[in-house]
Amino acid sequence: MTRLPQNPSKVKLGLVIDLDICVGCHACAVNCKEWNTSGKMAPLTDIDPYGAKPDGVWFNRIHTYEAVDEVAGTSRTVHFPRSCLHCDDAPCVTVCPTGASYKREEDGIVLINTDICIGCKLCSWACPYGAREYDEDEGVMKKCTLCVDKIYNENLPPESRVPACVSTCPAGARSFGDLGDPDSDVSKLVAARDGYALMPEQGTKPVNRYLPPRPKKVGDAVAPRLLEHHDDSNDGAGLLARWVDKVLSA
Amino acid sequence: MHPAKSVIYFTTASGAGYGLMVWLAVMGAFGFLPADRTFGIIGFGLAFFLIISGLLSSTGHLGRPERAWRALSQWRSSWLSREGVSAILTFGPTGLYALGWVVLGQNAGLVGLIGLVGALMCLITVYFTSMIYASLKAIPAWRNRWTSLGYLLMALMSGALIMLALQAVFGLGLITVTIKISVALLGLSGVLKLAYWRAIQTDPPRSTAESATGLGRFGMVRMIESPHGEDNYLLKEMGYKVARKHAGKLRRIALVTGFILPMAMVAAIMVLGLPYVAALSFLALISAGIGLVVERWLFFAEAKHVVTLYYGNSKV
Ligand code: SF4
Ligand code: SF4
Ligand code: SF4
């Protein structure tokens, strides 16, 4: 059923991405590919992987942007991971003619049933965020699963039951949790840091939030101190040092 | 957006087929056209050929065409699904009407009424097709007040030109009615296309690189590093750029061959008289056909998707 859930639960699982912390290392994208290529929407097909024009399915892509304020003469460089936002009003779900695209009633995760997808690509046209990538080889659409096969996986120790991108981030820029619960850690983080949704004007009501880079510290920033000037003369050096200096200089 | 040949053929051919079906019903039901058997076989044959080949071609761009039947299930929310269901239901009354015409030799009265119901369903189907595109917020050039009206007018216009050519060959029916209808529809759809192009050029952008990243608070946003070195699915499907370079020229070609020339040719029939009707109506049909393909190609190729904001576009 591609209608959105009629009785959605309050739980809205999603990601919070801290743009102040992300260093643009692509580790989350790589681990996402690693986990998911044998997960629910497997495989994440690569086409011509070692050729001149490699192409393939990824659920997570890391861009780097520069925001320039010409008047103030400042600029910020920001690394920006982009994946499915598990929107509340997901247009990718309602356009799907087959029922392959759906939003889970219990936790709001947006998934694709690749067994019935006809590969019409309409959902990827409807998604403003480029979160859906078509698998040329299988002829079906694929997308971020919020690692549904990891976060509920009872074979894993509880601390591992988070999405692959979250557990792998070496900088701790990604958090996972219930954004529908105002008292959850992620919701508190979003409130504290003024987290925001991407392109709210598109009306998709994204669940994921991005935390803006913190303001630049202006004024008290100090350049690294230069080393003190080094005196070449050996006055004041010890006896042994002076002897070594003499021998080597000879 | 990437202009897939299968979808260009689907929208233009099935549009023309539904348009022709509408005129077969209207002209027949209102007594402008006798229920001539050969005319019926050729006319309905052509209309059904255009509709069915168009629908089949639309399944050509599916990754899994063998599962196409599944697309009929989600009519509650999906315009594509509604279009499929409506297309199939429409075969009911249009098929009965065709039988009434060809087998019973009747196109007025009850048969005509069934034809008119079919005609209405043809228009609904074309409208549903247009809504597949017009419902997508992420592509402002499609979610545009002119999109649906354009699909409807151009389907009716191309259908009328085929009807005119058929009537010219058979020398049947009130051809002056078809001429007037064709001229009016060519004029209306040409003006509408101009309004559409004006709108996509002047409408304020819906989203920007700043709103897409949320980084506007720090200044103007530009991408300095793409996630990948080669084009991926998103860029191949949604980042199509060829049309924009030649957009001005192609729009003029579409306007002249699609609307102005055929209108002049059809109008010339009225001046030059009926001896020229066959030659001129065929020329008009060919010219309009070329123009409509260019117009449809542009409709896809010119449309920008908001995802390009993540890849260096500044506003969509
Ligand atoms: S980000 Fe795109 S794919 Fe994900 S739920 Fe929203 S619209 Fe659908
Ligand atoms: S590509 Fe598959 S999931 Fe997407 S709209 Fe078409 S059938 Fe649905
Ligand atoms: S939640 Fe899972 S599938 Fe989604 S981007 Fe992260 S690792 Fe990939």
XYZ file of C-alpha atoms and ligand atoms in Angstrom:
590
model
C 0.000 0.000 0.000
C 1.636 3.215 -1.086
C -0.667 5.437 0.832
C 1.188 6.854 3.796
C 0.457 5.081 7.089
C -3.105 5.831 8.153
C -2.327 5.356 11.854
C 1.347 6.226 12.137
C 2.931 5.493 15.484
C 4.656 8.296 17.348
C 8.027 6.685 16.747
C 10.016 8.412 13.995
C 13.394 6.822 13.624
C 15.964 8.941 11.886
C 19.445 10.380 11.766
C 20.916 13.585 13.094
C 23.980 14.745 11.194
C 26.330 17.225 12.791
C 27.856 19.417 10.096
C 30.163 20.960 12.690
C 31.849 17.629 13.283
C 31.785 15.886 9.890
C 35.281 15.827 8.398
C 34.194 14.510 5.001
C 36.088 11.222 5.283
C 33.400 9.162 3.458
C 33.728 6.367 6.038
C 29.951 6.323 6.588
C 29.334 5.996 2.848
C 31.775 3.113 2.619
C 30.393 1.266 5.614
C 26.850 1.876 4.403
C 27.782 0.211 1.141
C 29.536 -2.599 2.992
C 26.585 -3.395 5.258
C 23.814 -2.931 2.763
C 25.358 -4.745 -0.154
C 24.495 -7.911 1.725
C 21.479 -6.488 3.562
C 17.775 -6.019 2.916
C 18.151 -4.203 -0.401
C 21.228 -6.120 -1.521
C 23.191 -5.974 -3.690
C 24.375 -2.385 -4.154
C 25.398 -3.123 -7.696
C 28.513 -1.570 -9.193
C 28.783 -1.139 -12.917
C 32.217 -0.954 -14.526
C 33.825 -0.656 -11.075
C 37.402 -0.755 -12.336
C 36.797 0.868 -15.715
C 36.951 4.416 -16.961
C 33.437 5.370 -15.866
C 32.605 3.520 -12.675
C 29.017 3.841 -11.526
C 26.992 2.155 -8.856
C 24.342 2.295 -6.193
C 25.138 4.114 -2.950
C 22.711 5.082 -0.205
C 24.874 7.800 1.226
C 26.879 10.444 -0.626
C 29.224 13.013 0.883
C 29.397 16.438 -0.734
C 31.603 19.361 0.215
C 30.265 22.895 -0.003
C 31.614 26.326 0.541
C 29.373 29.060 1.899
C 30.767 32.486 1.077
C 29.649 35.747 2.621
C 31.217 38.311 0.327
C 30.181 41.301 2.419
C 31.721 40.013 5.616
C 34.624 38.478 3.697
C 34.144 35.104 5.398
C 33.642 31.606 4.118
C 32.913 28.191 5.592
C 33.805 24.830 4.160
C 31.218 22.228 5.128
C 31.205 18.493 4.495
C 27.699 17.344 3.865
C 26.503 13.704 3.951
C 23.281 13.166 1.987
C 21.005 10.162 2.450
C 17.290 9.421 2.768
C 15.534 11.661 5.303
C 12.682 9.168 5.908
C 10.166 11.942 5.268
C 6.828 11.982 7.062
C 5.029 13.149 3.943
C 7.114 11.065 1.578
C 6.225 11.832 -2.061
C 8.346 8.877 -3.186
C 5.817 6.605 -1.480
C 2.588 8.124 -2.763
C 3.705 8.231 -6.422
C 4.657 4.553 -6.504
C 2.150 2.726 -8.730
C 2.923 -0.772 -7.443
C 3.022 -0.521 -3.683
C 6.733 -1.359 -3.710
C 7.588 1.887 -1.941
C 6.191 2.123 1.532
C 6.575 3.828 4.879
C 6.510 1.591 7.887
C 3.664 2.242 10.254
C 5.603 1.299 13.390
C 8.703 3.472 13.035
C 8.374 5.557 9.860
C 11.226 3.922 7.965
C 10.772 4.307 4.192
C 11.595 1.123 2.306
C 11.245 -0.515 -1.096
C 10.012 -4.038 -1.705
C 12.363 -4.866 -4.570
C 10.397 -8.035 -5.315
C 7.485 -6.052 -6.735
C 9.194 -2.837 -7.917
C 8.799 -2.425 -11.690
C 11.657 0.062 -12.024
C 9.506 2.932 -13.314
C 11.835 5.404 -11.547
C 8.952 7.705 -10.670
C 9.848 7.639 -6.974
C 13.342 8.915 -7.742
C 11.776 11.788 -9.693
C 9.509 12.572 -6.748
C 12.280 12.630 -4.123
C 13.749 16.145 -3.869
C 16.846 14.873 -2.090
C 18.277 12.388 -4.560
C 18.013 9.631 -1.983
C 16.957 6.898 -4.404
C 19.323 5.247 -6.819
C 18.307 2.902 -9.592
C 20.000 -0.475 -9.918
C 20.621 -0.867 -13.672
C 21.499 -4.481 -13.256
C 18.426 -5.603 -11.304
C 16.053 -3.109 -12.917
C 14.674 -1.946 -9.568
C 15.019 1.066 -7.310
C 17.137 1.043 -4.139
C 17.501 3.321 -1.159
C 18.712 3.762 2.416
C 17.031 1.255 4.709
C 18.009 3.055 7.910
C 19.790 -0.266 8.331
C 16.511 -1.856 9.397
C 18.291 -5.217 9.369
C 20.886 -3.955 11.841
C 19.014 -1.724 14.263
C 16.579 -4.508 15.240
C 19.070 -7.349 14.858
C 19.015 -9.405 18.039
C 22.116 -11.318 16.994
C 24.111 -8.150 17.500
C 25.131 -6.742 20.878
C 22.771 -3.881 21.829
C 25.427 -1.208 21.315
C 25.821 -2.330 17.690
C 22.137 -1.934 16.914
C 22.604 1.412 15.206
C 22.907 2.143 11.490
C 26.221 1.268 9.878
C 26.957 4.878 9.020
C 26.441 5.907 12.637
C 28.572 3.206 14.199
C 31.428 3.754 11.774
C 31.778 7.520 11.852
C 35.231 8.127 13.389
C 34.324 11.692 14.339
C 30.932 10.931 15.893
C 29.096 13.229 13.502
C 26.058 10.980 13.114
C 23.440 10.117 15.724
C 20.484 7.798 15.470
C 17.286 7.726 17.473
C 13.596 8.480 17.783
C 12.924 11.989 16.553
C 9.237 11.584 17.316
C 9.973 11.510 21.056
C 10.821 15.011 22.327
C 12.692 13.501 25.285
C 15.016 11.282 23.262
C 18.731 12.115 23.160
C 18.554 12.972 19.468
C 15.585 15.286 19.939
C 17.382 17.059 22.790
C 20.482 17.399 20.621
C 18.423 18.906 17.812
C 16.776 21.341 20.228
C 20.078 22.364 21.789
C 21.846 22.917 18.508
C 19.022 24.374 16.395
C 18.884 21.372 14.106
C 17.027 21.935 10.868
C 15.301 20.096 8.032
C 16.504 20.326 4.432
C 14.271 22.162 1.913
C 11.163 22.373 4.128
C 9.524 24.265 1.228
C 9.284 20.969 -0.657
C 6.661 19.899 1.864
C 8.013 16.398 2.474
C 8.422 16.862 6.251
C 11.815 15.175 6.594
C 12.518 13.301 9.824
C 16.319 13.559 9.683
C 17.873 16.736 11.029
C 21.125 18.525 10.290
C 23.023 20.438 12.963
C 24.585 23.635 11.618
C 28.316 24.313 11.971
C 28.929 26.298 15.150
C 29.703 29.999 14.666
C 33.317 30.752 13.923
C 35.317 32.008 16.881
C 36.424 35.426 15.717
C 39.011 37.521 17.595
C 40.475 35.068 20.075
C 41.813 32.781 17.370
C 45.605 32.655 17.564
C 47.957 31.406 14.885
C 50.354 28.665 16.010
C 53.339 30.128 17.807
C 56.600 30.099 15.804
C 59.565 28.288 17.386
C 61.926 30.605 19.218
C 64.842 31.778 17.068
C 67.618 29.265 17.390
C 71.080 30.543 18.085
C 73.785 28.829 16.036
C 76.663 29.699 18.336
C 77.475 26.995 20.836
C 78.073 29.275 23.798
C 76.469 27.783 26.799
C 76.427 24.259 25.392
C 77.874 21.451 27.451
C 81.426 20.159 27.113
C 80.469 17.007 25.214
C 78.221 18.926 22.831
C 80.971 21.430 22.106
C 83.383 18.581 21.419
C 80.944 16.853 19.066
C 80.309 20.121 17.301
C 84.042 20.627 16.857
C 84.614 17.123 15.466
C 81.700 17.270 13.074
C 82.518 20.778 11.872
C 86.065 19.831 11.040
C 15.358 15.454 -16.911
C 16.585 12.765 -19.252
C 14.233 12.665 -22.267
C 13.575 8.937 -22.728
C 12.445 8.111 -26.276
C 9.892 5.605 -24.996
C 8.178 8.229 -22.852
C 8.218 10.863 -25.611
C 6.574 8.363 -27.946
C 4.126 7.300 -25.238
C 2.886 10.796 -24.460
C 2.701 12.059 -28.052
C 1.299 8.893 -29.680
C -1.228 7.932 -27.039
C -2.211 11.611 -26.803
C -2.905 11.734 -30.537
C -4.738 8.396 -30.379
C -7.010 9.567 -27.554
C -7.521 12.867 -29.369
C -8.563 11.059 -32.551
C -10.897 8.852 -30.518
C -12.538 11.949 -29.035
C -13.194 13.407 -32.497
C -14.465 10.093 -33.834
C -16.998 10.121 -31.008
C -17.942 13.785 -31.163
C -18.170 14.021 -34.960
C -20.111 10.774 -35.093
C -22.483 11.409 -32.206
C -23.372 14.896 -33.421
C -23.951 13.773 -36.978
C -20.999 15.470 -38.656
C -19.622 12.169 -39.900
C -21.528 9.156 -41.328
C -20.782 5.686 -39.918
C -18.867 4.581 -43.011
C -17.413 1.124 -42.456
C -14.017 1.550 -44.167
C -13.569 4.946 -42.565
C -14.384 3.346 -39.218
C -11.924 0.490 -39.653
C -9.096 2.846 -40.629
C -10.018 5.526 -38.077
C -10.448 3.254 -35.062
C -7.548 1.090 -36.211
C -5.299 4.121 -36.212
C -6.605 5.434 -32.897
C -6.197 2.073 -31.144
C -2.791 1.548 -32.740
C -1.549 4.912 -31.455
C -3.004 4.349 -27.978
C -1.812 0.774 -27.558
C 1.630 1.257 -29.057
C 2.024 4.325 -26.844
C 1.049 2.430 -23.703
C 3.322 -0.475 -24.640
C 6.178 1.903 -25.305
C 5.705 3.410 -21.852
C 6.463 0.018 -20.374
C 9.664 0.027 -22.450
C 11.499 2.198 -19.965
C 10.592 -0.022 -17.014
C 13.365 -1.972 -15.389
C 10.977 -4.931 -14.960
C 8.365 -4.744 -17.754
C 7.106 -8.235 -16.902
C 5.797 -6.844 -13.616
C 3.964 -3.923 -15.287
C 0.551 -5.262 -14.205
C 1.441 -4.401 -10.620
C 1.224 -0.735 -11.553
C -2.583 -0.990 -11.536
C -2.811 -1.521 -7.799
C -2.130 1.879 -6.206
C -4.794 4.055 -7.815
C -5.664 5.541 -4.416
C -2.474 7.568 -4.295
C -0.514 7.257 -7.518
C -1.318 9.161 -10.726
C 0.662 6.624 -12.738
C -1.515 3.871 -11.357
C -4.682 5.884 -12.042
C -3.505 6.450 -15.590
C -3.035 2.729 -16.132
C -6.427 1.824 -14.669
C -8.178 4.569 -16.610
C -6.458 3.542 -19.862
C -7.751 0.000 -19.475
C -11.287 1.020 -18.476
C -11.437 3.388 -21.437
C -11.101 0.460 -23.837
C -14.603 -0.594 -22.728
C -16.771 2.214 -24.145
C -14.372 3.097 -26.972
C -14.283 -0.556 -28.046
C -18.101 -0.786 -27.937
C -18.406 2.434 -29.898
C -15.971 1.134 -32.524
C -17.996 -2.087 -32.798
C -21.236 -0.148 -33.110
C -19.744 1.943 -35.907
C -17.992 -0.823 -37.833
C -20.348 -3.763 -37.227
C -23.756 -2.120 -36.816
C -22.983 0.832 -39.049
C -24.185 3.216 -36.392
C -22.531 6.127 -34.623
C -25.472 8.188 -33.431
C -28.161 7.537 -30.824
C -27.230 5.048 -28.135
C -23.995 4.100 -29.880
C -23.106 7.782 -30.074
C -23.813 8.153 -26.369
C -21.438 5.292 -25.568
C -18.904 7.013 -27.826
C -19.248 10.243 -25.874
C -18.727 8.410 -22.583
C -15.598 6.904 -24.148
C -14.468 10.343 -25.295
C -14.818 11.697 -21.776
C -12.790 8.768 -20.433
C -10.125 9.406 -23.086
C -9.796 12.970 -21.825
C -9.638 11.761 -18.226
C -6.871 9.343 -19.168
C -4.874 12.102 -20.865
C -5.400 14.261 -17.781
C -4.102 11.447 -15.555
C -1.052 11.122 -17.801
C -0.383 14.828 -17.413
C -0.753 14.569 -13.635
C 2.066 12.010 -13.458
C 4.283 14.972 -14.309
C 2.252 17.864 -12.955
C 2.156 16.334 -9.462
C 5.925 16.293 -8.980
C 6.910 19.197 -6.764
C 10.593 18.417 -7.141
C 10.370 19.429 -10.824
C 8.873 22.941 -10.857
C 8.759 23.074 -14.679
C 6.262 20.207 -14.584
C 4.284 21.205 -11.541
C 3.122 24.131 -13.532
C -0.372 25.532 -14.097
C -0.082 24.933 -17.870
C 1.072 21.316 -17.885
C -2.286 19.504 -17.748
C -4.077 21.919 -20.064
C -1.186 21.580 -22.492
C -1.411 17.783 -22.582
C -5.170 17.949 -23.151
C -5.059 20.612 -25.860
C -2.191 18.959 -27.719
C -3.906 15.571 -27.645
C -7.091 17.119 -29.041
C -5.122 19.128 -31.595
C -3.102 16.225 -32.966
C -6.237 14.063 -32.999
C -8.114 16.718 -34.964
C -5.332 16.919 -37.564
C -5.444 13.141 -38.081
C -9.230 13.340 -38.361
C -8.872 16.101 -40.961
C -6.415 14.044 -43.023
C -8.725 11.000 -42.849
C -11.744 13.023 -43.897
C -9.737 14.536 -46.745
C -8.785 11.097 -48.048
C -12.307 9.704 -47.776
C -14.031 12.930 -48.697
C -16.440 12.265 -45.863
C -18.306 14.348 -43.354
C -18.440 18.048 -42.629
C -14.795 18.860 -43.241
C -15.251 22.570 -42.553
C -16.089 21.760 -38.939
C -12.840 19.836 -38.530
C -10.910 22.648 -40.194
C -12.297 25.214 -37.770
C -11.653 22.956 -34.783
C -8.081 22.325 -35.925
C -7.264 25.987 -36.454
C -8.717 26.898 -33.066
C -6.833 24.128 -31.256
C -3.547 24.897 -33.034
C -3.887 28.532 -32.034
C -4.821 27.760 -28.436
C -2.110 25.183 -27.875
C 0.529 27.421 -29.491
C -0.394 30.299 -27.180
C -0.439 27.939 -24.228
C 3.053 26.709 -25.053
C 4.288 30.298 -25.144
C 2.689 30.920 -21.756
C 4.306 27.726 -20.433
C 7.771 28.733 -21.593
C 7.283 32.197 -20.148
C 6.200 30.714 -16.833
C 9.161 28.370 -16.478
C 11.480 31.261 -17.239
C 9.922 33.838 -14.938
C 8.451 31.841 -12.042
C 10.477 32.483 -8.892
C 12.674 29.519 -7.917
C 11.119 27.156 -5.384
C 14.354 25.931 -3.830
C 17.965 27.076 -3.779
C 21.377 25.628 -2.975
C 21.040 27.534 0.309
C 17.736 25.890 1.272
C 18.892 22.489 0.036
C 21.898 22.513 2.350
C 20.568 24.864 5.025
C 23.884 26.700 4.832
C 22.456 29.992 3.585
C 23.094 31.490 7.017
C 26.812 31.470 6.187
C 26.485 32.976 2.722
C 26.177 31.863 -0.877
C 26.552 28.111 -1.233
C 28.540 26.399 -3.950
C 29.755 22.831 -4.246
C 33.501 22.485 -4.109
C 33.696 18.697 -4.129
C 31.285 16.196 -5.624
C 30.833 12.838 -3.873
C 31.881 11.017 -7.042
C 34.057 11.700 -10.053
C 31.848 10.141 -12.710
C 28.158 10.745 -13.351
C 25.889 8.567 -11.225
C 22.239 7.650 -11.730
C 21.063 10.984 -10.345
C 23.151 13.019 -12.743
C 22.335 10.854 -15.759
C 18.601 10.847 -15.060
C 18.084 14.265 -13.522
C 21.049 16.369 -14.531
C 20.367 16.428 -18.278
C 21.896 19.600 -19.698
C 21.951 19.324 -23.502
C 18.629 21.053 -24.096
C 19.425 24.201 -22.189
C 22.189 25.088 -24.615
C 19.863 24.985 -27.622
C 16.600 25.731 -25.848
C 15.901 28.978 -27.699
C 16.424 27.430 -31.121
C 14.453 24.276 -30.302
C 11.559 26.276 -28.912
C 11.351 28.233 -32.160
C 11.453 25.000 -34.168
C 8.686 23.531 -32.005
C 6.565 26.646 -32.276
C 6.901 27.021 -36.046
C 6.596 23.363 -37.094
C 4.192 22.368 -34.337
C 1.699 25.204 -34.391
C 2.300 28.100 -36.809
C 2.958 26.148 -40.040
C 0.131 23.640 -39.582
C -2.236 26.444 -38.687
C -1.270 28.316 -41.859
C -1.716 25.154 -43.947
C -5.103 24.300 -42.513
C -6.230 27.906 -42.842
C -5.024 27.846 -46.459
C -7.508 25.037 -47.193
C -10.305 27.475 -46.432
C -8.854 30.016 -48.863
C -7.613 27.719 -51.635
C -10.614 25.467 -51.496
C -11.176 21.788 -51.192
C -9.007 20.521 -54.100
C -5.992 21.133 -51.883
C -7.461 19.641 -48.747
C -5.689 16.268 -48.933
C -2.207 17.615 -49.656
C -2.433 20.468 -47.176
C -3.928 18.431 -44.344
C -1.226 15.788 -44.710
C 1.524 18.403 -44.726
C -0.042 20.004 -41.654
C -0.173 16.659 -39.878
C 3.467 15.824 -40.636
C 4.655 19.258 -39.590
C 2.645 19.186 -36.363
C 3.932 15.681 -35.636
C 7.533 16.842 -35.874
C 6.772 19.926 -33.818
C 5.067 17.922 -31.079
C 8.001 15.533 -30.758
C 10.374 18.489 -30.384
C 7.954 20.094 -27.921
C 7.754 16.899 -25.851
C 11.498 16.395 -25.974
C 11.918 19.915 -24.601
C 9.261 19.310 -21.943
C 11.507 16.618 -20.498
C 14.951 17.931 -21.334
C 14.343 21.481 -20.126
C 12.833 20.489 -16.793
C 15.234 20.920 -13.899
C 15.067 18.697 -10.835
C 15.785 20.169 -7.409
C 18.347 17.436 -6.707
C 20.696 19.308 -9.063
C 20.972 21.877 -6.245
C 23.201 19.385 -4.465
C 25.397 19.163 -7.549
C 26.224 22.778 -8.252
C 22.978 24.331 -9.479
C 22.101 27.487 -7.541
C 18.310 27.626 -7.915
C 15.449 25.560 -9.328
S 14.377 11.610 1.340
Fe 13.478 11.075 -0.631
S 13.455 8.845 -0.647
Fe 13.708 9.466 1.479
S 11.622 9.548 2.308
Fe 12.147 11.634 1.643
S 11.346 11.747 -0.423
Fe 11.440 9.566 0.072
S 10.687 2.481 -9.302
Fe 9.742 0.860 -8.053
S 9.577 1.733 -6.006
Fe 9.893 3.429 -7.435
S 7.862 4.162 -7.973
Fe 8.428 2.662 -9.549
S 7.635 0.711 -8.771
Fe 7.616 2.119 -7.038
S 21.153 4.390 7.791
Fe 22.115 2.562 6.912
S 21.379 2.540 4.800
Fe 20.957 4.603 5.575
S 22.770 5.850 5.010
Fe 23.164 5.028 7.059
S 24.297 3.123 6.696
Fe 23.319 3.683 4.764
